């Protein structure tokens, strides 16, 4: 209402008001605070406060399930570091994150190059590669459980066709982790491809032309020109992938639930189990805090690298 | 001048390399080498979908009898089963409600904040960096247990409004960050001119800023909707009954409860979960891609 009024009366008011400089474009001094308050409030309530509350609560413990929680200081952390399950989950997280990084980055590079070379003609292909990004971890898990089913899955049927005997992927303690890595990479790779493709498209074509004139082979051009010039995007996608896999729970939980016999229990999965299966919430909060610290170190590394390459955050 | 030289040299170079591989077989090999990664990308992206679609049109028995991709006796029984399942229907409704709620709330909260960060000089401005870094510092795994306990303590467990609020909280930083970048591109002069003409702040927001920022707003709404539609772990801990569950949780429940897996129904469920979103997405793909890549560090 006020808006339309303002519109109609606007031209009639004499233009004696001085043009406001950009810095004071608003109505009053309070405006920016009023404008940003809801966002700051919601984000504090959902992200900042729960974390602080969680860290504080990790210093408490109920002597027995159902009893009141008492302050125990760092005892939950001491217990965590004494727990062999913690160390094995840390080890598995290492395998999981490294596996996802290696597979995700190499496939991401390969696919980004492929899309870059075919740009113009296959624009729809770029749109289509985003498809895995649009579906939930659970739907992805359903698909990959079908794909890797030992009796009726396409993977083993194909292996069988070539005369190989495929393993029973998801019930094998050695292969289940491979399937989890595969699925996680599948859900995460669209952003990696987009990032690397964006980087490829900003590379100055004249460098490549010059190299071509000098007789560099395709491999040499990729190895000594394109990949070094792609370094910022490679670093970002690496950091982003490690963030996503280190803190990722959805794929593991939906696909294997940490099994068989704990062989895919990463730290995030371990935290979930301690909290919602063993109902030792305070102990789980100690684990969550540990994951948060690991992740914060990663994020700070990201900021430093981004500054180094003068990437806008 | 120089470009002509380079062009000439380039054709020379091309001729040179072409000379090396004159035989048609070698040519074919080279073509295959460029096509192969693309084919691989196609297989990688689509095969999981194709398999799920194929299984969804088979009967329960056929999944075990016919391992081929083409169903021998295509039936829509699995879809009928899912579409008449009250759990699916309520989850679908919940996902739509929560998704729409999150999209609207995120834009309503994010827009003024982004405008303030982009246009005003005020004491809170330095918060912007922290604001954009916060979601990276605080992944959802870090808030899972605390949010659950807070929800229990405040009696907010198993309510759609809690889901909407929590998802909006995780998305507002991204929304603000995308919009700040966008608002900074809108020339101040336009707004200053409108200001001289007597348009107040609301008029400027309504008639200048919002129309110009429409692509950013659409992107944010879609990303917010996607998050609510797909998010799994928070909905897993924040809801306890089918009345509030969203689709991913309902699908997860289905996989858990079956004795012998009902593959066709699970596949049909997954397809039905994905389908509406893909349909929406294909219409606005360019906005989303632009929105995603504009921030990810050029």
Coordinates of C-alpha atoms in Angstrom, one line a residue:
Chain A
X1 CA 0.0 0.0 0.0
X2 CA 2.6 2.5 1.1
X3 CA 4.6 1.6 -1.9
X4 CA 1.9 2.5 -4.4
X5 CA 1.2 5.7 -2.5
X6 CA 4.9 6.6 -2.7
X7 CA 4.9 5.9 -6.4
X8 CA 2.0 8.2 -7.2
X9 CA 3.0 11.0 -4.9
X10 CA 6.6 10.6 -5.7
X11 CA 7.0 13.0 -8.7
X12 CA 4.9 15.7 -7.0
X13 CA 7.3 16.1 -4.0
X14 CA 9.8 18.8 -4.8
X15 CA 13.3 17.5 -5.4
X16 CA 14.7 19.5 -2.6
X17 CA 16.0 16.3 -0.9
X18 CA 19.7 16.0 -1.7
X19 CA 20.7 12.8 -3.6
X20 CA 21.8 10.4 -1.0
X21 CA 25.3 9.1 -1.3
X22 CA 25.6 5.4 -1.6
X23 CA 26.8 5.0 2.0
X24 CA 23.6 6.4 3.4
X25 CA 21.1 5.2 0.9
X26 CA 18.7 3.9 3.6
X27 CA 15.9 5.4 5.6
X28 CA 17.5 5.6 9.1
X29 CA 20.5 4.4 11.0
X30 CA 18.6 1.4 12.3
X31 CA 17.7 0.0 8.9
X32 CA 20.7 -2.1 8.2
X33 CA 20.5 -3.6 11.7
X34 CA 16.8 -4.3 11.2
X35 CA 17.4 -5.8 7.8
X36 CA 20.2 -8.2 8.9
X37 CA 18.8 -9.1 12.3
X38 CA 16.4 -12.0 11.2
X39 CA 19.2 -13.7 9.2
X40 CA 21.7 -13.3 12.0
X41 CA 19.2 -14.6 14.5
X42 CA 18.2 -17.7 12.5
X43 CA 21.7 -18.6 11.7
X44 CA 22.9 -18.1 15.3
X45 CA 20.0 -20.2 16.5
X46 CA 20.5 -23.1 14.1
X47 CA 24.3 -23.1 13.5
X48 CA 26.2 -21.2 16.2
X49 CA 24.2 -21.9 19.3
X50 CA 23.8 -25.6 18.9
X51 CA 27.5 -26.1 18.4
X52 CA 28.4 -24.1 21.5
X53 CA 25.6 -25.9 23.4
X54 CA 27.0 -29.3 22.1
X55 CA 30.6 -28.5 23.2
X56 CA 29.3 -27.5 26.7
X57 CA 27.2 -30.6 27.0
X58 CA 30.1 -32.8 26.0
X59 CA 31.5 -31.9 29.4
X60 CA 28.6 -33.6 31.2
X61 CA 27.6 -37.2 31.6
X62 CA 24.8 -39.2 33.1
X63 CA 26.1 -41.9 35.4
X64 CA 23.5 -44.2 34.1
X65 CA 20.8 -44.0 31.4
X66 CA 17.9 -41.9 32.8
X67 CA 19.8 -40.3 35.6
X68 CA 20.7 -36.6 35.8
X69 CA 23.8 -35.5 33.9
X70 CA 26.7 -34.3 36.0
X71 CA 29.7 -32.2 35.1
X72 CA 32.7 -34.5 34.4
X73 CA 35.1 -32.2 32.7
X74 CA 37.1 -33.8 29.9
X75 CA 36.2 -37.4 30.9
X76 CA 34.2 -38.0 27.7
X77 CA 37.2 -37.0 25.7
X78 CA 39.5 -39.2 27.7
X79 CA 37.2 -42.1 27.2
X80 CA 36.9 -41.3 23.5
X81 CA 40.7 -41.5 23.0
X82 CA 40.8 -44.7 25.0
X83 CA 38.1 -46.4 22.9
X84 CA 39.5 -48.6 20.1
X85 CA 36.3 -48.1 18.1
X86 CA 37.2 -44.4 17.9
X87 CA 40.6 -45.2 16.4
X88 CA 39.3 -47.7 13.9
X89 CA 36.6 -45.3 12.8
X90 CA 39.3 -42.6 12.4
X91 CA 41.3 -45.0 10.3
X92 CA 38.2 -45.9 8.2
X93 CA 37.5 -42.2 7.7
X94 CA 41.0 -41.8 6.4
X95 CA 40.5 -44.5 3.9
X96 CA 37.0 -43.1 3.0
X97 CA 38.2 -39.5 2.5
X98 CA 41.4 -40.5 0.6
X99 CA 39.4 -42.9 -1.6
X100 CA 36.8 -40.3 -2.4
X101 CA 39.5 -37.7 -3.1
X102 CA 41.5 -39.9 -5.5
X103 CA 38.5 -41.3 -7.4
X104 CA 36.5 -38.0 -7.3
X105 CA 39.3 -35.8 -8.5
X106 CA 40.6 -38.1 -11.3
X107 CA 37.1 -38.7 -12.6
X108 CA 36.2 -35.1 -12.2
X109 CA 39.2 -34.0 -14.2
X110 CA 38.5 -36.6 -16.9
X111 CA 34.8 -35.6 -17.2
X112 CA 35.5 -31.9 -17.1
X113 CA 38.0 -32.2 -19.9
X114 CA 35.5 -34.3 -21.9
X115 CA 32.8 -31.7 -21.4
X116 CA 35.2 -28.8 -22.2
X117 CA 36.2 -30.4 -25.5
X118 CA 32.7 -31.0 -26.6
X119 CA 31.2 -27.7 -25.3
X120 CA 29.1 -26.0 -27.9
X121 CA 27.5 -29.2 -29.2
X122 CA 26.7 -31.0 -26.0
X123 CA 25.5 -28.3 -23.7
X124 CA 22.7 -30.5 -22.5
X125 CA 25.3 -32.9 -21.3
X126 CA 26.6 -30.4 -18.8
X127 CA 23.1 -29.9 -17.4
X128 CA 22.6 -33.7 -17.2
X129 CA 25.8 -34.2 -15.3
X130 CA 24.2 -32.3 -12.4
X131 CA 21.5 -35.0 -12.1
X132 CA 23.2 -36.8 -9.2
X133 CA 23.3 -33.5 -7.3
X134 CA 19.6 -33.3 -7.5
X135 CA 18.7 -36.5 -5.7
X136 CA 18.8 -37.5 -2.1
X137 CA 21.5 -39.7 -0.6
X138 CA 18.8 -42.2 0.2
X139 CA 17.6 -42.4 -3.4
X140 CA 21.3 -42.8 -4.5
X141 CA 21.7 -45.5 -2.0
X142 CA 18.7 -47.4 -3.3
X143 CA 20.1 -47.1 -6.9
X144 CA 23.5 -48.3 -5.9
X145 CA 22.2 -51.1 -3.8
X146 CA 20.4 -52.4 -6.9
X147 CA 23.5 -51.8 -9.1
X148 CA 25.8 -53.7 -6.7
X149 CA 23.4 -56.4 -5.7
X150 CA 25.4 -59.6 -5.7
X151 CA 22.8 -61.7 -7.5
X152 CA 20.8 -59.3 -9.7
X153 CA 23.0 -56.2 -9.9
X154 CA 24.2 -54.9 -13.2
X155 CA 27.8 -54.8 -12.1
X156 CA 28.0 -58.5 -11.3
X157 CA 25.9 -59.5 -14.3
X158 CA 28.4 -57.6 -16.5
X159 CA 31.4 -59.2 -14.7
X160 CA 29.7 -62.6 -15.1
X161 CA 29.3 -61.9 -18.9
X162 CA 33.1 -61.4 -19.1
X163 CA 33.7 -64.6 -17.2
X164 CA 34.5 -63.0 -13.8
X165 CA 32.9 -63.9 -10.5
X166 CA 31.9 -60.7 -8.9
X167 CA 32.1 -60.4 -5.1
X168 CA 29.0 -59.9 -2.9
X169 CA 29.8 -56.3 -2.6
X170 CA 27.7 -55.0 0.2
X171 CA 28.1 -58.0 2.5
X172 CA 31.8 -58.2 2.1
X173 CA 33.9 -56.4 4.7
X174 CA 36.5 -55.5 2.1
X175 CA 34.3 -54.4 -0.8
X176 CA 31.5 -52.5 1.1
X177 CA 33.8 -49.6 1.6
X178 CA 34.6 -49.4 -2.1
X179 CA 30.9 -49.3 -2.9
X180 CA 30.4 -46.5 -0.3
X181 CA 33.2 -44.5 -1.8
X182 CA 31.8 -45.0 -5.3
X183 CA 28.4 -43.9 -4.3
X184 CA 29.7 -40.9 -2.3
X185 CA 31.7 -39.8 -5.3
X186 CA 28.7 -40.2 -7.6
X187 CA 26.7 -37.8 -5.4
X188 CA 29.5 -35.3 -5.0
X189 CA 31.1 -35.2 -8.4
X190 CA 28.7 -32.8 -10.2
X191 CA 30.1 -29.8 -8.2
X192 CA 33.7 -31.0 -8.8
X193 CA 33.0 -31.2 -12.5
X194 CA 31.3 -27.7 -12.5
X195 CA 34.3 -26.2 -10.6
X196 CA 36.9 -27.7 -12.9
X197 CA 34.9 -26.9 -16.0
X198 CA 34.6 -23.3 -14.8
X199 CA 38.4 -23.2 -14.4
X200 CA 39.0 -24.7 -17.8
X201 CA 36.9 -22.1 -19.5
X202 CA 38.8 -19.2 -17.9
X203 CA 42.1 -20.5 -19.3
X204 CA 43.5 -18.1 -21.9
X205 CA 43.3 -19.9 -25.2
X206 CA 46.5 -18.1 -26.4
X207 CA 48.7 -20.1 -24.1
X208 CA 47.4 -23.3 -25.6
X209 CA 47.8 -21.9 -29.1
X210 CA 51.4 -21.0 -28.3
X211 CA 52.1 -24.5 -27.0
X212 CA 50.5 -25.9 -30.1
X213 CA 52.8 -23.8 -32.3
X214 CA 55.8 -25.1 -30.3
X215 CA 54.7 -28.6 -31.1
X216 CA 53.6 -29.7 -27.7
X217 CA 51.6 -32.9 -27.7
X218 CA 48.1 -33.1 -26.2
X219 CA 49.5 -34.8 -23.1
X220 CA 52.2 -32.2 -22.7
X221 CA 49.7 -29.4 -23.0
X222 CA 47.6 -31.0 -20.3
X223 CA 50.4 -31.8 -18.0
X224 CA 52.5 -28.6 -18.2
X225 CA 49.8 -26.0 -19.1
X226 CA 46.2 -26.9 -18.3
X227 CA 46.7 -28.7 -15.0
X228 CA 49.0 -26.1 -13.4
X229 CA 46.6 -23.3 -14.6
X230 CA 43.8 -25.2 -13.1
X231 CA 45.5 -25.4 -9.7
X232 CA 43.2 -23.0 -7.8
X233 CA 40.1 -25.0 -8.9
X234 CA 41.8 -28.3 -8.1
X235 CA 42.6 -27.1 -4.6
X236 CA 39.1 -25.8 -4.0
X237 CA 37.5 -29.0 -5.2
X238 CA 39.9 -31.1 -3.1
X239 CA 39.1 -29.1 0.0
X240 CA 35.4 -29.2 -0.8
X241 CA 35.4 -32.9 -1.4
X242 CA 37.3 -33.6 1.8
X243 CA 34.8 -31.4 3.7
X244 CA 31.9 -33.2 2.2
X245 CA 33.3 -36.7 2.8
X246 CA 34.7 -36.1 6.3
X247 CA 31.4 -34.8 7.6
X248 CA 29.2 -36.9 5.3
X249 CA 26.7 -39.3 7.0
X250 CA 23.8 -39.7 4.6
X251 CA 25.3 -42.0 2.0
X252 CA 27.0 -44.4 4.6
X253 CA 23.9 -44.5 6.7
X254 CA 21.5 -45.2 3.9
X255 CA 23.7 -47.6 2.0
X256 CA 25.3 -49.8 4.7
X257 CA 24.4 -48.3 8.1
X258 CA 28.1 -48.7 8.9
X259 CA 28.1 -52.5 8.3
X260 CA 28.9 -55.2 7.6
X261 CA 30.4 -55.7 11.0
X262 CA 31.4 -52.1 11.3
X263 CA 33.6 -52.2 8.2
X264 CA 32.2 -48.9 6.8
X265 CA 31.7 -47.1 10.1
X266 CA 33.3 -43.8 9.6
X267 CA 33.6 -41.2 12.4
X268 CA 30.3 -39.6 11.4
X269 CA 28.6 -43.0 11.4
X270 CA 30.3 -43.8 14.8
X271 CA 28.9 -40.6 16.2
X272 CA 25.4 -41.4 15.0
X273 CA 25.6 -44.9 16.5
X274 CA 26.9 -43.7 19.9
X275 CA 24.1 -41.1 20.0
X276 CA 21.1 -42.7 18.6
X277 CA 21.7 -46.4 19.0
X278 CA 23.7 -46.5 22.3
X279 CA 21.9 -43.3 23.5
X280 CA 25.2 -42.0 25.0
X281 CA 24.5 -38.4 23.8
X282 CA 27.3 -36.7 25.7
X283 CA 29.9 -39.2 24.5
X284 CA 28.6 -38.6 20.9
X285 CA 29.0 -34.8 21.5
X286 CA 32.7 -35.3 22.3
X287 CA 33.0 -37.1 19.0
X288 CA 31.1 -34.4 17.2
X289 CA 33.4 -31.8 18.7
X290 CA 36.4 -33.7 17.4
X291 CA 34.9 -33.8 13.9
X292 CA 34.2 -30.1 14.1
X293 CA 37.8 -29.3 15.0
X294 CA 39.2 -31.5 12.2
X295 CA 36.8 -29.7 9.9
X296 CA 37.7 -26.3 11.2
X297 CA 41.4 -27.0 10.5
X298 CA 40.4 -27.9 6.9
X299 CA 38.3 -24.8 6.5
X300 CA 41.1 -22.5 7.7
X301 CA 43.4 -24.2 5.2
X302 CA 40.8 -23.5 2.6
X303 CA 40.7 -19.8 3.5
X304 CA 44.4 -19.5 3.4
X305 CA 44.7 -21.2 0.0
X306 CA 41.9 -19.2 -1.4
X307 CA 43.6 -16.0 -0.3
X308 CA 46.8 -17.2 -1.8
X309 CA 45.1 -17.7 -5.2
X310 CA 43.2 -14.5 -4.7
X311 CA 39.9 -16.3 -4.9
X312 CA 36.9 -14.3 -3.8
X313 CA 35.3 -16.1 -0.9
Chain B
X1 CA 48.6 -9.5 -37.5
X2 CA 50.0 -11.8 -34.8
X3 CA 46.7 -13.7 -34.5
X4 CA 46.9 -14.3 -38.3
X5 CA 50.3 -15.6 -37.8
X6 CA 49.2 -17.9 -35.0
X7 CA 46.2 -19.1 -37.0
X8 CA 48.5 -19.9 -39.9
X9 CA 50.9 -21.7 -37.6
X10 CA 48.0 -23.5 -36.0
X11 CA 46.7 -24.9 -39.3
X12 CA 50.3 -25.8 -40.1
X13 CA 50.5 -27.6 -36.7
X14 CA 47.2 -29.3 -37.3
X15 CA 48.4 -30.4 -40.7
X16 CA 51.6 -31.6 -39.1
X17 CA 49.9 -33.7 -36.5
X18 CA 47.3 -34.9 -39.0
X19 CA 50.2 -36.1 -41.1
X20 CA 51.3 -38.4 -38.4
X21 CA 48.0 -40.2 -38.2
X22 CA 47.0 -40.5 -41.8
X23 CA 45.6 -44.0 -41.8
X24 CA 41.8 -44.2 -41.2
X25 CA 42.3 -46.6 -38.3
X26 CA 44.5 -44.1 -36.5
X27 CA 41.9 -41.4 -37.2
X28 CA 39.2 -43.5 -35.8
X29 CA 41.3 -44.2 -32.7
X30 CA 41.9 -40.6 -32.1
X31 CA 38.2 -39.8 -32.4
X32 CA 37.4 -42.7 -30.0
X33 CA 39.9 -41.2 -27.6
X34 CA 38.0 -38.0 -27.4
X35 CA 34.6 -39.7 -27.4
X36 CA 35.4 -42.3 -24.8
X37 CA 35.5 -40.0 -21.8
X38 CA 32.2 -38.6 -22.9
X39 CA 30.6 -42.0 -23.2
X40 CA 32.0 -42.9 -19.8
X41 CA 30.5 -39.8 -18.4
X42 CA 27.2 -40.8 -19.9
X43 CA 27.4 -44.3 -18.4
X44 CA 28.5 -43.0 -15.0
X45 CA 25.7 -40.4 -14.8
X46 CA 22.8 -42.3 -16.3
X47 CA 23.2 -46.0 -15.6
X48 CA 22.2 -45.8 -12.0
X49 CA 19.0 -44.0 -13.1
X50 CA 18.4 -46.4 -15.9
X51 CA 18.8 -49.4 -13.7
X52 CA 16.3 -48.0 -11.1
X53 CA 13.8 -47.2 -13.8
X54 CA 14.1 -50.6 -15.3
X55 CA 13.6 -52.4 -12.0
X56 CA 10.7 -50.2 -11.2
X57 CA 8.8 -51.5 -14.2
X58 CA 9.5 -55.2 -13.3
X59 CA 7.4 -57.4 -11.0
X60 CA 8.9 -58.7 -7.8
X61 CA 9.6 -62.1 -9.3
X62 CA 11.0 -60.7 -12.5
X63 CA 13.7 -58.8 -10.7
X64 CA 15.2 -62.1 -9.8
X65 CA 14.3 -64.1 -13.0
X66 CA 15.2 -61.5 -15.6
X67 CA 18.5 -59.7 -15.0
X68 CA 18.4 -57.7 -18.2
X69 CA 17.7 -54.0 -18.3
X70 CA 14.5 -54.4 -20.4
X71 CA 11.6 -55.6 -18.5
X72 CA 9.9 -58.5 -20.3
X73 CA 6.5 -57.8 -18.9
X74 CA 6.5 -54.1 -18.0
X75 CA 4.0 -53.4 -15.3
X76 CA 3.2 -50.3 -13.3
X77 CA 2.2 -52.4 -10.3
X78 CA 5.2 -51.0 -8.3
X79 CA 4.1 -47.4 -9.0
X80 CA 0.5 -48.3 -8.0
X81 CA 1.8 -49.8 -4.8
X82 CA 3.9 -46.7 -4.0
X83 CA 1.2 -44.2 -5.0
X84 CA -1.4 -45.8 -2.9
X85 CA 0.9 -46.1 0.1
X86 CA -0.2 -43.5 2.7
X87 CA 3.4 -43.2 3.9
X88 CA 4.5 -42.1 0.5
X89 CA 1.6 -39.7 0.1
X90 CA 2.1 -38.0 3.4
X91 CA 5.9 -37.9 2.9
X92 CA 5.4 -36.3 -0.5
X93 CA 3.0 -33.7 1.0
X94 CA 5.5 -33.0 3.9
X95 CA 8.4 -32.6 1.5
X96 CA 6.4 -30.2 -0.6
X97 CA 5.2 -28.2 2.4
X98 CA 8.6 -28.1 4.0
X99 CA 10.4 -27.4 0.7
X100 CA 8.1 -24.5 -0.1
X101 CA 8.3 -23.2 3.5
X102 CA 12.1 -23.3 3.4
X103 CA 12.3 -21.6 0.0
X104 CA 10.0 -18.7 1.1
X105 CA 11.6 -18.3 4.5
X106 CA 15.1 -18.4 3.2
X107 CA 14.4 -15.7 0.6
X108 CA 12.4 -13.5 3.0
X109 CA 15.2 -13.7 5.6
X110 CA 18.1 -13.6 3.3
X111 CA 17.1 -10.8 0.9
X112 CA 17.0 -7.9 3.4
X113 CA 20.2 -9.1 5.1
X114 CA 22.0 -9.4 1.8
X115 CA 20.8 -5.9 0.8
X116 CA 22.1 -4.5 4.1
X117 CA 25.5 -6.2 3.7
X118 CA 25.8 -5.1 0.1
X119 CA 24.5 -1.5 0.4
X120 CA 25.0 -0.1 3.9
X121 CA 28.0 0.7 5.9
X122 CA 27.2 -0.5 9.4
X123 CA 28.9 -2.2 12.3
X124 CA 27.6 -5.6 11.4
X125 CA 29.3 -5.7 8.0
X126 CA 32.4 -7.6 9.1
X127 CA 30.0 -10.4 10.1
X128 CA 29.6 -11.2 6.4
X129 CA 32.7 -13.3 6.1
X130 CA 32.0 -15.2 9.3
X131 CA 28.5 -15.6 8.0
X132 CA 29.5 -17.2 4.8
X133 CA 32.1 -19.4 6.5
X134 CA 29.8 -20.6 9.2
X135 CA 28.1 -23.4 7.2
X136 CA 31.5 -24.8 6.3
X137 CA 32.6 -24.6 10.0
X138 CA 29.4 -26.2 11.1
X139 CA 28.5 -29.2 9.0
X140 CA 25.1 -30.8 9.8
X141 CA 26.9 -33.7 11.5
X142 CA 28.0 -31.1 14.1
X143 CA 24.5 -29.9 15.0
X144 CA 22.7 -33.3 14.7
X145 CA 22.8 -34.2 18.4
X146 CA 22.6 -30.7 19.9
X147 CA 19.6 -29.8 17.7
X148 CA 17.9 -33.1 18.6
X149 CA 18.4 -32.4 22.3
X150 CA 17.3 -28.8 22.0
X151 CA 14.2 -29.9 20.1
X152 CA 13.4 -32.4 22.8
X153 CA 13.9 -29.8 25.5
X154 CA 11.7 -27.2 23.8
X155 CA 9.0 -29.8 22.7
X156 CA 9.7 -29.0 19.0
X157 CA 10.4 -32.5 18.0
X158 CA 8.3 -34.0 15.2
X159 CA 7.0 -30.7 13.8
X160 CA 7.3 -29.5 10.3
X161 CA 7.9 -25.9 11.5
X162 CA 11.1 -27.1 13.2
X163 CA 12.3 -28.6 10.0
X164 CA 11.6 -25.4 8.1
X165 CA 13.4 -23.3 10.6
X166 CA 16.4 -25.6 10.8
X167 CA 16.8 -25.9 7.0
X168 CA 16.4 -22.2 6.6
X169 CA 19.1 -21.6 9.1
X170 CA 21.5 -23.8 7.2
X171 CA 20.7 -22.2 3.9
X172 CA 20.5 -18.5 4.8
X173 CA 24.3 -18.0 4.7
X174 CA 24.5 -19.4 1.2
X175 CA 21.5 -17.3 0.1
X176 CA 23.0 -14.1 1.6
X177 CA 26.3 -14.7 0.0
X178 CA 24.8 -15.4 -3.5
X179 CA 22.6 -12.3 -3.2
X180 CA 25.3 -9.9 -1.9
X181 CA 27.3 -10.7 -5.0
X182 CA 24.3 -10.1 -7.1
X183 CA 23.3 -6.8 -5.4
X184 CA 26.8 -5.4 -5.8
X185 CA 26.4 -5.8 -9.5
X186 CA 23.3 -3.6 -9.6
X187 CA 24.6 0.0 -10.2
X188 CA 24.0 2.3 -7.3
X189 CA 23.1 5.1 -9.7
X190 CA 19.8 3.4 -10.6
X191 CA 18.7 3.5 -6.9
X192 CA 20.1 6.9 -6.4
X193 CA 18.1 8.2 -9.4
X194 CA 14.9 6.5 -7.9
X195 CA 15.7 8.1 -4.6
X196 CA 15.9 11.6 -6.2
X197 CA 12.5 10.8 -7.8
X198 CA 11.1 10.2 -4.3
X199 CA 11.0 6.5 -4.2
X200 CA 11.6 5.3 -0.6
X201 CA 13.5 2.3 0.4
X202 CA 10.6 -0.1 0.0
X203 CA 9.7 1.2 -3.4
X204 CA 13.3 0.8 -4.5
X205 CA 13.4 -2.7 -3.1
X206 CA 10.1 -3.7 -4.7
X207 CA 10.5 -2.0 -8.1
X208 CA 14.3 -2.0 -8.7
X209 CA 16.2 -4.4 -6.6
X210 CA 13.9 -7.4 -6.6
X211 CA 13.1 -7.5 -10.3
X212 CA 16.8 -7.2 -11.2
X213 CA 17.7 -9.9 -8.6
X214 CA 15.0 -12.3 -9.9
X215 CA 17.5 -14.8 -11.2
X216 CA 19.3 -14.9 -7.9
X217 CA 16.1 -15.3 -6.0
X218 CA 14.9 -18.1 -8.2
X219 CA 18.3 -19.9 -7.8
X220 CA 18.1 -19.5 -4.0
X221 CA 14.5 -20.7 -3.9
X222 CA 15.4 -23.8 -6.0
X223 CA 18.5 -24.6 -3.9
X224 CA 16.5 -24.2 -0.7
X225 CA 13.8 -26.4 -2.0
X226 CA 16.3 -29.0 -3.1
X227 CA 17.8 -29.1 0.3
X228 CA 14.5 -29.6 2.1
X229 CA 13.5 -32.2 -0.5
X230 CA 16.7 -34.2 -0.3
X231 CA 18.1 -33.7 3.2
X232 CA 18.2 -36.9 5.2
X233 CA 20.1 -36.9 8.4
X234 CA 18.4 -33.9 10.1
X235 CA 14.9 -35.1 9.2
X236 CA 16.0 -38.5 10.6
X237 CA 16.6 -37.2 14.0
X238 CA 14.0 -34.4 14.1
X239 CA 10.9 -36.4 13.2
X240 CA 9.5 -39.5 14.8
X241 CA 6.2 -40.2 13.0
X242 CA 5.0 -40.5 9.4
X243 CA 3.0 -37.4 9.9
X244 CA 6.1 -35.2 9.6
X245 CA 8.5 -37.4 7.7
X246 CA 9.8 -36.2 4.4
X247 CA 10.5 -38.4 1.3
X248 CA 14.2 -39.4 2.0
X249 CA 13.3 -40.7 5.5
X250 CA 10.2 -42.5 4.2
X251 CA 12.3 -44.2 1.5
X252 CA 14.9 -45.1 4.1
X253 CA 12.2 -46.6 6.4
X254 CA 11.0 -48.6 3.5
X255 CA 14.4 -50.2 2.8
X256 CA 14.7 -50.9 6.5
X257 CA 11.4 -52.5 7.2
X258 CA 11.0 -55.0 4.4
X259 CA 12.0 -58.6 5.1
X260 CA 12.9 -59.5 1.6
X261 CA 13.6 -56.3 -0.2
X262 CA 10.8 -55.2 -2.5
X263 CA 13.1 -53.9 -5.1
X264 CA 10.5 -52.7 -7.7
X265 CA 8.6 -50.6 -5.1
X266 CA 11.9 -49.1 -3.7
X267 CA 13.0 -48.2 -7.2
X268 CA 9.6 -46.8 -8.1
X269 CA 9.7 -44.7 -4.8
X270 CA 13.2 -43.4 -5.7
X271 CA 12.1 -42.5 -9.2
X272 CA 9.0 -40.7 -8.0
X273 CA 11.1 -38.8 -5.5
X274 CA 13.6 -37.7 -8.2
X275 CA 11.1 -37.0 -11.0
X276 CA 9.3 -33.9 -9.9
X277 CA 12.5 -32.1 -9.1
X278 CA 14.2 -33.0 -12.4
X279 CA 11.2 -31.6 -14.2
X280 CA 11.4 -28.3 -12.3
X281 CA 15.1 -28.2 -12.6
X282 CA 15.3 -28.6 -16.4
X283 CA 13.2 -25.4 -16.8
X284 CA 15.6 -23.3 -14.7
X285 CA 18.9 -25.1 -15.2
X286 CA 20.8 -22.1 -16.5
X287 CA 20.0 -20.0 -13.4
X288 CA 21.0 -22.8 -11.1
X289 CA 24.3 -23.5 -12.9
X290 CA 25.1 -19.8 -13.0
X291 CA 24.3 -19.4 -9.3
X292 CA 26.4 -22.3 -8.3
X293 CA 29.4 -21.5 -10.3
X294 CA 29.4 -17.7 -9.8
X295 CA 30.4 -18.2 -6.2
X296 CA 32.6 -21.2 -6.4
X297 CA 35.7 -19.2 -7.1
X298 CA 36.5 -18.1 -10.6

